[in-house]
XYZ file of C-alpha atoms in Angstrom:
73
model
C 95.557 115.074 60.276
C 97.624 117.718 61.932
C 100.596 116.796 59.695
C 98.817 118.214 56.652
C 97.270 121.270 58.223
C 98.521 124.498 56.707
C 97.164 126.758 59.476
C 97.222 126.470 63.264
C 94.577 124.222 64.764
C 92.493 125.637 67.651
C 90.000 123.457 69.515
C 87.026 124.794 71.443
C 85.501 122.509 74.062
C 83.081 122.854 76.923
C 85.035 123.465 80.125
C 82.987 120.761 81.892
C 83.733 118.083 79.278
C 86.770 116.900 81.193
C 87.074 113.769 79.009
C 87.303 115.913 75.838
C 89.837 118.341 77.307
C 91.962 115.450 78.547
C 91.813 113.836 75.092
C 93.214 116.913 73.428
C 95.835 117.398 76.146
C 97.007 113.767 75.636
C 97.387 114.610 71.967
C 99.654 117.636 72.430
C 97.258 120.500 73.041
C 97.211 122.920 75.990
C 94.567 125.301 77.323
C 94.980 128.890 76.127
C 95.255 131.502 78.913
C 91.945 133.219 79.753
C 92.737 136.657 78.279
C 93.818 135.150 74.974
C 90.841 132.833 75.058
C 88.449 135.764 75.042
C 90.163 137.448 72.120
C 90.348 134.220 70.102
C 86.617 133.554 70.733
C 85.793 137.053 69.537
C 87.800 136.554 66.328
C 87.025 132.982 65.343
C 83.767 131.912 67.015
C 80.338 133.505 67.147
C 79.309 132.489 70.670
C 77.440 134.212 73.451
C 79.412 135.440 76.423
C 77.879 132.691 78.476
C 79.061 130.006 76.034
C 82.477 131.656 75.832
C 82.781 131.557 79.622
C 81.745 127.907 79.723
C 84.381 126.821 77.219
C 88.128 126.429 76.894
C 90.316 126.804 73.831
C 93.112 124.420 73.304
C 96.088 125.090 70.980
C 99.110 122.992 70.056
C 101.599 122.905 72.929
C 104.228 124.138 70.412
C 102.439 127.516 70.069
C 103.749 130.143 72.394
C 101.891 133.237 73.517
C 103.359 135.355 70.733
C 102.078 132.951 68.099
C 98.618 133.031 69.683
C 98.641 136.792 69.801
C 99.580 136.888 66.107
C 96.409 134.867 65.355
C 94.354 137.602 67.030
C 95.863 140.536 65.088
């Protein structure tokens, strides 16, 4: 449950899985901008560049760009 999470929750999904992306968006997540997506992938996921390009990262809508950048540093 998000209510007991002590750290930010980031979701990686395949860009073509519209149903999955829509599910997370209905539950308060938003797509991360492309430049931040690449940096977050590099830090938290071990994926090929092809897989990174074919995916999206979703973060809670309450996280602003500064909070996302802080996760990268």
